[in-house]
Coordinates of C-alpha atoms in Angstrom, one line a residue:
Chain A
M1 CA -17.6 -141.0 -4.9
L2 CA -21.1 -142.7 -4.5
L3 CA -20.4 -143.5 -0.9
L4 CA -19.4 -140.0 -0.3
I5 CA -22.7 -138.7 -1.9
I6 CA -24.7 -141.0 0.1
K7 CA -23.0 -140.1 3.4
R8 CA -23.4 -136.4 2.7
M9 CA -27.1 -136.9 1.8
A10 CA -27.8 -138.9 4.9
N11 CA -26.2 -136.1 6.8
A12 CA -28.2 -133.4 5.3
I13 CA -31.4 -135.3 5.8
F14 CA -30.5 -135.6 9.5
V15 CA -29.8 -132.0 9.8
I16 CA -33.1 -131.1 7.9
L17 CA -35.0 -133.3 10.4
A18 CA -33.2 -131.7 13.4
V19 CA -34.1 -128.3 12.0
S20 CA -37.8 -129.3 11.5
L21 CA -37.9 -130.5 15.1
L22 CA -36.7 -127.2 16.1
A23 CA -39.3 -125.4 14.0
F24 CA -41.9 -127.7 15.5
T25 CA -40.9 -126.9 19.0
I26 CA -41.7 -123.3 18.2
F27 CA -45.1 -124.2 17.1
K28 CA -45.6 -126.3 20.4
F29 CA -44.2 -123.8 22.9
L30 CA -44.9 -120.4 21.5
G31 CA -48.5 -119.4 22.2
D32 CA -51.6 -121.5 21.7
P33 CA -52.9 -121.4 18.1
V34 CA -56.4 -122.1 19.4
Q35 CA -56.3 -118.9 21.6
L36 CA -54.8 -116.9 18.8
M37 CA -57.3 -117.9 16.1
L38 CA -60.6 -117.6 18.1
N39 CA -62.1 -114.6 19.7
P40 CA -62.0 -114.5 23.4
Q41 CA -65.9 -115.1 23.8
A42 CA -65.6 -118.4 22.1
T43 CA -67.3 -121.3 23.9
Q44 CA -65.5 -124.4 25.2
Q45 CA -67.2 -126.4 22.5
E46 CA -65.9 -124.3 19.7
R47 CA -62.4 -124.4 21.3
D48 CA -62.5 -128.3 21.4
L49 CA -63.8 -128.4 17.8
L50 CA -60.8 -126.3 16.6
T51 CA -58.4 -128.2 18.7
E52 CA -59.8 -131.3 17.0
R53 CA -59.8 -129.8 13.6
L54 CA -56.0 -128.5 13.9
G55 CA -55.1 -132.0 15.0
L56 CA -53.8 -130.9 18.4
N57 CA -55.3 -133.9 20.1
D58 CA -53.0 -136.2 18.2
P59 CA -49.9 -137.7 20.0
V60 CA -47.0 -135.4 19.6
P61 CA -44.9 -137.7 17.2
V62 CA -48.0 -137.8 14.9
Q63 CA -48.2 -134.0 15.0
F64 CA -44.6 -133.9 14.1
A65 CA -44.9 -136.3 11.2
K66 CA -47.8 -134.3 9.9
F67 CA -45.8 -131.0 10.3
V68 CA -42.8 -132.5 8.2
F69 CA -45.1 -133.9 5.6
N70 CA -46.8 -130.6 5.2
A71 CA -43.6 -128.6 5.2
A72 CA -42.2 -130.9 2.4
R73 CA -45.1 -129.8 0.2
G74 CA -44.4 -126.2 1.1
E75 CA -47.6 -125.9 3.3
F76 CA -47.0 -123.8 6.5
G77 CA -50.4 -122.6 7.1
M78 CA -51.6 -118.9 7.3
S79 CA -49.7 -116.1 8.6
Y80 CA -51.3 -115.0 11.9
R81 CA -50.5 -111.4 11.2
N82 CA -51.9 -110.7 7.8
Q83 CA -54.0 -113.7 7.1
M84 CA -52.2 -114.7 3.9
P85 CA -50.7 -118.2 3.1
V86 CA -47.2 -118.2 4.5
M87 CA -45.5 -119.3 1.3
E88 CA -47.2 -116.4 -0.7
V89 CA -45.8 -113.9 1.9
I90 CA -42.3 -115.4 1.6
A91 CA -42.4 -115.8 -2.1
E92 CA -43.1 -112.1 -2.3
R93 CA -40.2 -111.1 -0.2
F94 CA -37.7 -113.6 -1.7
P95 CA -36.5 -111.5 -4.8
A96 CA -35.5 -108.5 -2.6
T97 CA -33.2 -110.9 -0.5
F98 CA -31.8 -112.8 -3.4
E99 CA -30.7 -109.7 -5.3
L100 CA -29.0 -108.4 -2.1
V101 CA -27.2 -111.5 -1.4
L102 CA -26.1 -112.0 -5.0
V103 CA -24.6 -108.5 -5.3
S104 CA -22.9 -109.0 -2.0
S105 CA -21.3 -112.3 -2.7
I106 CA -20.0 -111.0 -6.1
M107 CA -18.7 -108.0 -4.3
A108 CA -16.9 -110.2 -1.7
L109 CA -15.2 -112.4 -4.2
V110 CA -14.3 -109.6 -6.7
I111 CA -12.8 -107.3 -4.1
G112 CA -11.6 -110.0 -1.6
L113 CA -9.6 -112.3 -3.7
P114 CA -7.3 -109.7 -5.3
L115 CA -6.7 -107.9 -2.0
G116 CA -5.8 -111.3 -0.4
V117 CA -3.3 -112.1 -3.1
F118 CA -1.9 -108.5 -2.9
A119 CA -1.4 -108.8 0.8
A120 CA 0.4 -112.2 0.5
I121 CA 2.7 -111.1 -2.2
R122 CA 3.7 -107.9 -0.3
G123 CA 4.0 -110.0 2.9
G124 CA 6.1 -108.2 5.6
T125 CA 5.9 -104.8 4.0
V126 CA 4.0 -101.7 5.6
M127 CA 1.4 -102.0 3.0
A128 CA 0.7 -105.6 3.8
R129 CA 0.5 -104.7 7.6
V130 CA -2.0 -101.9 6.9
F131 CA -4.1 -104.3 4.9
H132 CA -4.0 -106.8 7.7
L133 CA -5.2 -104.3 10.2
I134 CA -8.0 -103.0 7.7
S135 CA -9.2 -106.6 7.4
M136 CA -9.1 -107.1 11.1
I137 CA -11.2 -103.9 11.5
G138 CA -13.5 -105.4 8.7
V139 CA -14.3 -108.5 10.7
S140 CA -14.6 -106.6 13.8
V141 CA -17.2 -103.9 13.1
P142 CA -20.7 -105.2 13.5
A143 CA -22.8 -105.2 10.4
F144 CA -25.4 -102.9 11.7
V145 CA -22.8 -100.4 12.8
I146 CA -21.4 -100.3 9.3
G147 CA -25.0 -99.8 7.9
I148 CA -25.7 -97.0 10.4
M149 CA -22.5 -95.2 9.6
L150 CA -23.1 -95.4 5.9
I151 CA -26.7 -94.0 6.4
L152 CA -25.3 -91.2 8.6
V153 CA -22.6 -90.2 6.1
F154 CA -24.2 -90.8 2.6
S155 CA -27.9 -90.3 3.4
I156 CA -28.2 -87.8 6.1
E157 CA -25.0 -85.7 5.7
L158 CA -24.3 -85.9 2.0
K159 CA -27.7 -86.9 0.8
W160 CA -26.4 -88.9 -2.0
L161 CA -28.0 -92.4 -1.5
P162 CA -31.4 -93.4 -0.1
A163 CA -31.4 -94.4 3.5
F164 CA -34.1 -97.2 3.3
G165 CA -36.2 -99.3 1.0
R166 CA -35.5 -100.8 -2.6
G167 CA -36.3 -97.7 -4.7
K168 CA -38.5 -98.2 -7.8
V169 CA -38.8 -102.0 -8.6
V170 CA -39.9 -103.5 -12.0
D171 CA -42.5 -106.3 -11.6
L172 CA -41.8 -109.0 -13.9
G173 CA -44.8 -111.1 -12.8
F174 CA -42.9 -113.8 -10.9
W175 CA -40.2 -111.6 -9.7
T176 CA -39.6 -108.0 -8.8
T177 CA -36.2 -106.6 -9.6
G178 CA -34.5 -103.4 -8.6
F179 CA -31.7 -103.9 -11.2
L180 CA -33.6 -102.1 -14.0
T181 CA -34.3 -98.7 -12.5
P182 CA -31.8 -96.1 -11.4
S183 CA -33.4 -95.7 -8.0
G184 CA -33.4 -99.4 -7.6
R185 CA -29.7 -99.7 -8.1
A186 CA -28.9 -96.6 -6.0
A187 CA -30.8 -98.3 -3.2
L188 CA -28.8 -101.5 -3.5
V189 CA -25.4 -99.9 -3.0
M190 CA -25.3 -99.3 0.7
P191 CA -27.1 -102.5 2.0
S192 CA -24.9 -104.5 -0.3
I193 CA -21.6 -102.9 0.9
S194 CA -22.6 -103.2 4.5
L195 CA -23.5 -106.9 4.1
A196 CA -20.4 -107.6 2.1
L197 CA -17.6 -105.8 4.2
F198 CA -17.4 -108.8 6.7
Q199 CA -17.1 -111.3 3.8
I200 CA -14.6 -109.2 2.0
S201 CA -12.3 -109.0 4.9
F202 CA -12.9 -112.7 5.7
I203 CA -11.9 -113.9 2.2
M204 CA -9.1 -111.5 2.1
R205 CA -7.6 -113.1 5.3
L206 CA -8.2 -116.6 4.1
V207 CA -6.7 -116.0 0.7
T208 CA -3.6 -114.4 2.3
A209 CA -3.1 -117.2 4.7
E210 CA -3.4 -119.8 2.1
M211 CA -1.2 -118.0 -0.4
L212 CA 1.5 -117.6 2.1
E213 CA 1.6 -121.4 2.5
V214 CA 1.6 -122.0 -1.2
L215 CA 4.1 -119.4 -2.0
R216 CA 6.6 -121.2 0.2
T217 CA 6.4 -124.5 -1.9
D218 CA 9.1 -125.7 -4.3
F219 CA 6.9 -125.5 -7.5
I220 CA 6.6 -121.7 -7.1
R221 CA 10.4 -121.5 -6.6
F222 CA 10.6 -123.5 -9.9
A223 CA 8.2 -121.3 -11.6
K224 CA 10.4 -118.3 -10.6
A225 CA 13.4 -120.0 -11.8
R226 CA 11.7 -120.6 -15.1
G227 CA 11.4 -117.0 -15.4
L228 CA 7.8 -116.9 -15.7
K229 CA 6.0 -113.5 -15.3
A230 CA 5.0 -112.6 -11.8
R231 CA 1.3 -112.5 -12.8
A232 CA 1.5 -116.0 -14.1
I233 CA 3.2 -117.3 -10.9
Y234 CA 0.9 -115.6 -8.6
F235 CA -2.4 -116.1 -10.3
R236 CA -2.1 -119.2 -12.4
H237 CA 0.3 -121.2 -10.0
G238 CA -0.3 -119.7 -6.5
L239 CA -4.0 -118.7 -6.4
R240 CA -5.2 -121.8 -8.3
N241 CA -3.7 -123.9 -5.7
C242 CA -5.4 -122.1 -2.8
M243 CA -8.8 -122.2 -4.4
M244 CA -9.9 -125.3 -2.5
P245 CA -10.5 -123.8 0.9
V246 CA -11.8 -120.6 -0.8
V247 CA -14.5 -122.5 -2.6
T248 CA -15.6 -124.2 0.7
M249 CA -15.6 -121.0 2.5
T250 CA -17.6 -119.3 -0.2
G251 CA -20.3 -121.9 0.2
M252 CA -20.5 -121.2 3.9
L253 CA -20.2 -117.5 3.4
I254 CA -23.3 -117.3 1.1
G255 CA -25.2 -119.1 3.8
D256 CA -23.9 -116.6 6.4
L257 CA -24.8 -113.7 4.0
I258 CA -28.4 -115.1 4.0
A259 CA -28.5 -115.2 7.7
F260 CA -27.0 -111.7 8.0
T261 CA -29.5 -110.1 5.8
L262 CA -31.6 -110.2 8.9
V263 CA -29.6 -107.4 10.3
T264 CA -29.0 -105.5 7.1
E265 CA -32.5 -105.5 6.1
I266 CA -33.5 -104.3 9.5
V267 CA -31.1 -101.3 9.1
F268 CA -32.1 -100.4 5.7
Q269 CA -35.7 -101.5 6.0
W270 CA -35.2 -103.7 3.0
P271 CA -38.4 -105.5 2.1
G272 CA -36.8 -108.9 2.1
M273 CA -37.3 -112.2 4.1
G274 CA -34.9 -111.2 7.0
F275 CA -37.1 -108.1 7.6
L276 CA -40.2 -110.3 7.6
F277 CA -38.6 -112.8 9.9
V278 CA -37.6 -110.3 12.5
Q279 CA -41.1 -108.8 12.4
S280 CA -42.6 -112.1 12.8
V281 CA -40.5 -112.8 15.8
Q282 CA -41.7 -109.6 17.4
Y283 CA -45.3 -110.3 16.5
V284 CA -44.9 -114.0 17.5
D285 CA -46.3 -115.0 13.8
I286 CA -45.2 -118.5 14.4
P287 CA -46.0 -120.0 10.9
V288 CA -43.8 -117.5 9.3
M289 CA -41.0 -118.0 11.7
A290 CA -41.1 -121.8 11.1
A291 CA -41.3 -121.5 7.4
Y292 CA -38.4 -119.0 7.1
L293 CA -36.3 -121.2 9.4
M294 CA -37.0 -124.3 7.1
I295 CA -36.5 -122.4 3.9
V296 CA -33.2 -120.8 4.9
C297 CA -31.8 -124.1 6.3
C298 CA -32.7 -126.0 3.1
I299 CA -30.9 -123.3 1.1
F300 CA -28.0 -123.5 3.4
I301 CA -27.8 -127.2 3.4
T302 CA -28.1 -127.5 -0.4
I303 CA -25.3 -125.1 -0.7
N304 CA -23.1 -127.0 1.6
L305 CA -23.9 -130.2 -0.2
I306 CA -23.0 -128.8 -3.6
V307 CA -19.7 -127.4 -2.2
D308 CA -18.9 -130.8 -0.6
L309 CA -19.4 -132.3 -4.1
I310 CA -17.3 -129.7 -6.0
Y311 CA -14.6 -130.4 -3.5
V312 CA -14.7 -134.1 -4.4
V313 CA -14.7 -133.5 -8.2
V314 CA -11.7 -130.9 -7.9
D315 CA -9.6 -132.8 -5.5
P316 CA -9.6 -136.6 -5.8
R317 CA -7.9 -137.0 -2.4
V318 CA -11.1 -136.1 -0.4
D319 CA -12.7 -139.1 -1.8
Q320 CA -9.9 -141.5 -0.9
L321 CA -9.9 -140.0 2.6
V322 CA -13.6 -140.6 3.1
R323 CA -13.2 -144.2 1.7
G324 CA -10.3 -144.9 4.1
G325 CA -12.4 -143.6 7.0
G326 CA -15.4 -145.6 5.9
N327 CA -13.5 -148.9 6.0
G328 CA -12.3 -148.1 9.5
H329 CA -8.7 -147.4 8.9
Chain B
M1 CA 6.7 -102.3 37.0
A2 CA 5.8 -101.3 40.6
T3 CA 5.9 -105.0 41.8
E4 CA 9.7 -105.2 40.6
L5 CA 10.6 -102.4 42.9
S6 CA 8.7 -103.4 45.9
P7 CA 10.7 -105.3 48.5
A8 CA 9.3 -108.7 48.0
P9 CA 10.8 -111.9 49.2
S10 CA 13.4 -113.1 46.7
G11 CA 11.4 -116.2 45.8
L12 CA 8.3 -114.2 44.7
R13 CA 10.6 -111.7 42.9
Q14 CA 12.4 -114.3 41.0
R15 CA 9.0 -115.8 39.9
L16 CA 7.7 -112.4 38.8
W17 CA 11.0 -111.9 37.0
A18 CA 10.7 -115.4 35.3
F19 CA 7.0 -114.5 34.3
Y20 CA 8.1 -111.1 32.9
D21 CA 11.0 -112.7 31.0
S22 CA 8.9 -115.6 29.5
D23 CA 8.3 -116.1 25.8
L24 CA 4.6 -115.0 26.1
I25 CA 5.3 -111.7 27.8
W26 CA 8.3 -111.1 25.7
S27 CA 5.9 -111.4 22.7
F28 CA 3.5 -109.2 24.4
R29 CA 5.9 -106.5 25.1
H30 CA 7.1 -106.4 21.5
S31 CA 3.6 -106.1 20.0
P32 CA 2.3 -102.6 20.2
M33 CA -1.1 -103.8 18.9
A34 CA -1.5 -106.2 21.8
I35 CA -0.5 -103.7 24.4
L36 CA -2.9 -101.2 22.9
S37 CA -5.7 -103.6 23.0
A38 CA -5.0 -104.7 26.4
A39 CA -4.9 -101.3 27.7
L40 CA -8.2 -100.3 26.0
L41 CA -10.0 -103.5 27.5
A42 CA -8.4 -102.7 30.8
I43 CA -10.0 -99.2 30.7
V44 CA -13.3 -100.6 29.7
A45 CA -13.2 -103.2 32.4
F46 CA -12.3 -100.7 35.0
T47 CA -14.8 -98.0 34.1
S48 CA -17.6 -100.5 33.9
L49 CA -16.6 -102.2 37.2
F50 CA -16.5 -98.9 39.1
A51 CA -19.2 -97.2 37.1
A52 CA -21.4 -96.4 40.1
W53 CA -18.5 -94.1 41.4
L54 CA -17.2 -92.7 38.1
M55 CA -20.2 -91.9 36.3
P56 CA -22.3 -88.8 36.9
Q57 CA -25.7 -90.7 36.7
N58 CA -27.1 -94.1 37.1
P59 CA -29.0 -94.4 33.7
F60 CA -31.2 -97.2 35.2
D61 CA -32.5 -95.0 37.9
I62 CA -35.5 -93.1 36.6
T63 CA -35.3 -90.6 39.5
Q64 CA -31.9 -89.4 38.2
L65 CA -33.2 -88.6 34.7
Y66 CA -34.4 -85.0 34.0
L67 CA -36.6 -84.3 31.0
D68 CA -35.5 -80.8 30.7
K69 CA -32.0 -82.1 30.0
A70 CA -33.1 -84.3 27.1
N71 CA -31.5 -84.4 23.7
L72 CA -28.5 -82.3 24.8
P73 CA -25.7 -82.6 22.3
P74 CA -22.1 -83.5 23.3
I75 CA -20.1 -80.9 25.2
W76 CA -18.1 -79.6 22.5
I77 CA -21.0 -78.7 20.4
E78 CA -23.0 -75.5 21.2
G79 CA -25.8 -76.4 23.7
G80 CA -23.9 -79.1 25.4
Q81 CA -23.9 -79.0 29.3
M82 CA -21.7 -80.4 32.0
P83 CA -21.7 -83.2 33.2
Y84 CA -23.2 -84.8 30.1
L85 CA -19.8 -85.1 28.2
L86 CA -21.4 -87.0 25.3
G87 CA -24.8 -85.5 25.4
T88 CA -28.1 -87.0 26.5
D89 CA -31.0 -88.9 24.8
L90 CA -34.7 -88.4 24.6
Q91 CA -35.3 -89.3 28.2
G92 CA -32.5 -87.2 29.5
R93 CA -30.1 -90.3 30.0
D94 CA -26.5 -89.4 29.8
I95 CA -25.1 -91.1 26.9
L96 CA -21.6 -91.6 28.5
S97 CA -23.1 -93.2 31.7
A98 CA -25.4 -95.4 29.5
I99 CA -22.4 -96.5 27.4
V100 CA -20.4 -97.5 30.5
Y101 CA -23.3 -99.4 32.1
G102 CA -24.1 -100.9 28.7
S103 CA -20.6 -102.1 28.3
R104 CA -20.8 -103.8 31.6
I105 CA -23.8 -105.8 30.5
S106 CA -22.3 -106.7 27.2
L107 CA -19.2 -107.9 28.8
I108 CA -20.8 -109.9 31.5
I109 CA -23.0 -111.6 29.0
G110 CA -20.0 -112.1 26.6
V111 CA -17.8 -113.7 29.3
A112 CA -20.6 -115.8 30.8
S113 CA -21.6 -117.3 27.4
V114 CA -18.1 -118.0 26.5
A115 CA -17.6 -119.6 29.9
L116 CA -20.8 -121.8 29.6
S117 CA -20.2 -122.8 25.9
M118 CA -16.7 -123.8 26.7
T119 CA -17.8 -125.9 29.7
I120 CA -20.4 -127.6 27.6
G121 CA -18.0 -128.0 24.7
V122 CA -15.2 -129.3 26.9
L123 CA -17.5 -131.9 28.7
V124 CA -18.9 -133.2 25.4
G125 CA -15.6 -133.3 23.7
L126 CA -14.1 -135.3 26.7
M127 CA -17.1 -137.8 26.7
A128 CA -17.1 -138.2 23.0
G129 CA -13.4 -138.5 22.7
Y130 CA -12.8 -140.9 25.7
V131 CA -15.8 -143.1 25.6
G132 CA -16.1 -143.2 21.8
G133 CA -18.5 -145.4 19.9
A134 CA -22.2 -144.7 19.5
L135 CA -22.1 -141.9 22.1
D136 CA -19.3 -140.2 20.1
N137 CA -21.3 -140.6 16.8
F138 CA -24.5 -139.2 18.4
L139 CA -22.8 -136.2 20.0
M140 CA -20.8 -135.3 17.0
R141 CA -23.9 -135.6 14.7
I142 CA -25.6 -133.2 16.9
G143 CA -22.7 -130.8 16.6
D144 CA -22.8 -131.1 12.8
A145 CA -26.4 -130.2 12.8
V146 CA -25.8 -127.2 15.0
M147 CA -23.0 -126.0 12.8
S148 CA -24.8 -126.4 9.6
I149 CA -27.4 -123.7 10.6
P150 CA -26.4 -120.2 10.7
T151 CA -25.5 -119.3 14.4
L152 CA -27.4 -116.1 14.3
L153 CA -30.7 -117.8 13.2
V154 CA -30.5 -120.4 15.9
A155 CA -29.7 -117.9 18.5
I156 CA -32.7 -115.8 17.7
L157 CA -35.0 -118.8 17.8
I158 CA -33.8 -120.3 21.0
S159 CA -34.2 -116.9 22.6
A160 CA -37.7 -116.6 21.1
I161 CA -38.6 -119.9 22.3
F162 CA -37.4 -119.3 25.9
R163 CA -39.1 -115.9 25.9
G164 CA -42.4 -117.5 24.7
M165 CA -42.3 -120.0 27.5
L166 CA -41.9 -117.5 30.2
P167 CA -44.7 -115.3 31.6
V168 CA -44.4 -111.8 30.3
D169 CA -43.5 -110.4 33.8
Y170 CA -40.3 -112.4 34.1
R171 CA -39.2 -111.9 30.4
D172 CA -37.2 -108.7 31.0
A173 CA -35.6 -110.1 34.3
A174 CA -34.6 -113.3 32.6
A175 CA -33.2 -111.6 29.4
P176 CA -29.6 -111.9 30.2
L177 CA -30.0 -115.6 31.2
I178 CA -31.7 -116.4 28.1
L179 CA -29.1 -114.7 26.0
V180 CA -26.2 -116.6 27.6
V181 CA -28.0 -119.9 27.1
A182 CA -29.0 -119.0 23.5
L183 CA -25.4 -118.0 22.6
S184 CA -23.9 -121.0 24.3
L185 CA -26.0 -123.5 22.7
T186 CA -24.9 -122.3 19.3
S187 CA -21.2 -122.0 20.0
W188 CA -20.0 -125.1 22.0
V189 CA -19.3 -127.2 18.9
V190 CA -15.9 -125.6 18.2
Y191 CA -14.6 -126.6 21.7
A192 CA -16.2 -129.9 21.5
R193 CA -14.6 -130.9 18.1
M194 CA -11.1 -129.7 19.3
I195 CA -11.2 -131.4 22.7
R196 CA -12.7 -134.6 21.3
A197 CA -9.5 -134.7 19.0
A198 CA -7.1 -133.8 21.7
T199 CA -8.8 -136.4 24.0
M200 CA -8.3 -139.1 21.5
V201 CA -4.6 -138.3 21.3
E202 CA -4.2 -138.3 25.2
A203 CA -6.2 -141.5 25.8
G204 CA -3.7 -143.5 24.0
K205 CA -0.8 -142.1 26.1
E206 CA 0.9 -144.3 28.8
Y207 CA -0.1 -142.1 31.8
V208 CA -3.8 -142.9 30.9
L209 CA -3.1 -146.6 30.3
A210 CA -1.3 -146.6 33.7
A211 CA -4.2 -145.1 35.5
R212 CA -6.6 -147.5 33.8
I213 CA -4.4 -150.4 34.9
I214 CA -4.7 -149.5 38.6
K215 CA -8.4 -149.1 38.1
V216 CA -8.7 -145.3 38.6
P217 CA -12.5 -144.7 38.1
R218 CA -13.3 -143.5 34.5
R219 CA -14.7 -140.1 35.6
R220 CA -11.5 -139.5 37.6
I221 CA -9.4 -140.3 34.6
I222 CA -11.3 -138.0 32.3
L223 CA -11.5 -135.0 34.8
H224 CA -8.1 -135.1 36.7
H225 CA -5.9 -136.8 34.2
I226 CA -6.9 -135.9 30.7
L227 CA -8.7 -132.5 31.2
P228 CA -5.6 -130.5 32.6
N229 CA -3.8 -131.7 29.5
V230 CA -6.2 -130.6 26.9
L231 CA -7.5 -127.4 28.5
T232 CA -5.0 -124.8 27.2
A233 CA -6.2 -125.2 23.6
A234 CA -9.8 -124.5 24.8
L235 CA -8.8 -121.4 26.6
V236 CA -7.0 -119.9 23.6
T237 CA -10.2 -120.5 21.5
A238 CA -12.3 -119.0 24.3
T239 CA -10.3 -115.7 24.0
L240 CA -10.8 -115.8 20.1
N241 CA -14.5 -116.4 20.7
L242 CA -15.1 -113.7 23.2
G243 CA -15.2 -111.1 20.4
L244 CA -17.8 -113.2 18.5
A245 CA -19.8 -113.5 21.7
V246 CA -19.9 -109.8 22.3
L247 CA -20.9 -109.2 18.7
A248 CA -23.7 -111.8 18.8
E249 CA -25.1 -110.4 22.0
A250 CA -25.1 -107.0 20.4
T251 CA -26.8 -108.2 17.2
L252 CA -29.4 -109.9 19.1
S253 CA -30.1 -106.9 21.2
F254 CA -30.0 -104.6 18.2
L255 CA -32.7 -106.9 16.6
G256 CA -34.9 -106.5 19.6
V257 CA -34.6 -110.1 20.9
G258 CA -31.9 -109.4 23.4
M259 CA -31.7 -107.1 26.2
P260 CA -34.7 -104.8 27.1
S261 CA -34.5 -101.1 26.9
A262 CA -34.8 -101.0 30.7
Q263 CA -31.5 -102.6 31.0
P264 CA -29.7 -101.6 27.8
S265 CA -26.6 -103.4 26.5
L266 CA -24.7 -101.6 23.8
G267 CA -26.6 -103.4 21.1
T268 CA -29.9 -102.1 22.8
L269 CA -28.5 -98.5 23.0
I270 CA -27.7 -98.6 19.3
R271 CA -31.3 -99.8 18.4
I272 CA -32.8 -97.1 20.6
G273 CA -30.5 -94.6 19.0
N274 CA -31.2 -95.9 15.5
Q275 CA -35.0 -94.9 16.0
F276 CA -34.1 -91.2 16.4
F277 CA -31.4 -90.7 14.0
F278 CA -33.2 -88.9 11.3
S279 CA -34.2 -86.1 13.9
G280 CA -30.5 -85.1 13.8
T281 CA -29.4 -86.6 17.3
W282 CA -26.7 -88.8 15.9
W283 CA -24.7 -88.9 19.2
I284 CA -27.3 -91.2 20.7
V285 CA -26.4 -93.9 18.1
L286 CA -22.8 -93.0 17.2
F287 CA -21.0 -93.2 20.6
P288 CA -22.4 -96.7 21.6
A289 CA -21.5 -98.0 18.2
L290 CA -18.0 -96.7 18.4
Q291 CA -17.6 -98.4 21.9
L292 CA -18.9 -101.6 20.7
T293 CA -16.6 -101.6 17.8
L294 CA -13.5 -100.8 19.8
I295 CA -14.3 -103.6 22.4
I296 CA -14.6 -106.2 19.7
L297 CA -11.6 -105.0 17.8
A298 CA -9.5 -105.0 20.9
V299 CA -10.6 -108.5 21.9
N300 CA -10.0 -109.8 18.3
L301 CA -6.6 -108.1 18.1
L302 CA -5.6 -109.6 21.5
G303 CA -6.9 -113.0 20.5
D304 CA -5.0 -112.8 17.2
W305 CA -1.9 -112.0 19.0
L306 CA -2.3 -114.8 21.6
R307 CA -2.9 -117.4 18.9
D308 CA 0.3 -116.2 17.0
A309 CA 2.3 -116.1 20.4
L310 CA 1.4 -119.7 21.3
N311 CA 1.8 -121.0 17.7
P312 CA 5.0 -123.0 17.8
K313 CA 5.2 -123.0 13.8
L314 CA 5.7 -119.2 13.8
K315 CA 8.8 -119.2 16.2

């Protein structure tokens, strides 16, 4: 157990360092900060002074070390575009993205799981085939296409839901929430559906595949022979035994959801971190890009780490497998 | 089939018959979804290959655009004009022509990035699997790192870095190349892991031992002896990944970090259409979106069928 945790931690640290190297590369190669921060009439002396002050004369490894050290304390400098500390800008956008991802992942699980079980139970029937096709369409339609279609139908034609923005939000001081107002909730509907649709289809396909494997096993046959109710067989015996891959995938899916908010937030002009990031790419606002990359990766890696640990707690075989591998068998 | 009826030498005829009668084709003939998808892709490939002769207009050529023909609706709606079957956009660009030329760009970038990522992945997998040791560890840790960051994010950053390094004048011209590299650098790991595992199995087999005993050079063993035996699996994965590649390209272009509007791919067309959609010109965005969805769906259905058809467990 301990060995596994250490291994995973080492892996996570390696990944974070690799990502910070990538973020650092952006700083080095995208634009010259001295040029961006001074006005064009600045003298060579002023330039040299700023270069020295920004530490750009240090050897590259020293610059990298400084960058990692500052990033660890949450200091990414000032946004070039709106002259605010990067962390403040991102903290302001974080609640919008968080609420969107939260609603979407709940939606993906609550809808995807039962549909997957249903498709597995009814395997081979016309209904199951239709479900399979629908889930195939679900993983094939690009997220932005779904978003655009939803806006076209429900905002422009029917005028039921707002096409962009978060609606009215309530400011709690440290957090702004759209859950408390009717317009805030209405604004959440379409973005979260368009974000969740891929994940719903994906979870559904995964659960169906796993369930079909489990339903073939002997203990399900025994459960049927014991005369248990269908619901007990499928949910308590069947679904429980295919939760492992679902747990793993859910972790990865939340990470993917965060990444895909980029697209959804652009379509719905949702004032979250993804919108901020795409804008910062277009305006070459490097500190924001680097900070967003680091933050999202840290969230992603933390989720994966937690999932790995849950995996070990739930399934002791994993631990033995790693130990076996660790001893060189 | 026309080839069946043509008076070909019996050897060829028999070979064609054997091909037609093989398991793979049998399964293809009995899967309506696979036939439908293949037909759809064939149409898309054909029209985009011969776009210059089939389409009423070259949407990249400004001299063929007429501003008085701008914002025309599709032909079946009042105000629509021939030859603009699906209407025109703000600059008088024919939507149908733009879609067909856009599909060409999307497909070329998709196929090229799948080919490049497969090449990288297969080479890395062969080296890691055959050489092993520290090299294996190093390459696979890099793979883990790539896999543990969302693909979309890395692709955006890689293309942003490359664009930043190039002078402004070359950015648009280099856009397809940048996209291919960005998409490949984020998707080679799947191939590498698979080929590595397969190579490890092959490396222990007798024919490899025999080759080593007679001192065949290591590079030759890897490329001529092992590679042919592990390539099939990579090709199946490549088919499955083509849909993902087309989707990724469209997403990047939609976000404005992919193809420029002078050479629009389907994603770029959707981004352009998205800007006008509150003015009621829905056709500018709807048709490229439908075409993109159909292409990805067809590729995915075909890949799904191929995986099942080649999976010995399901027989």
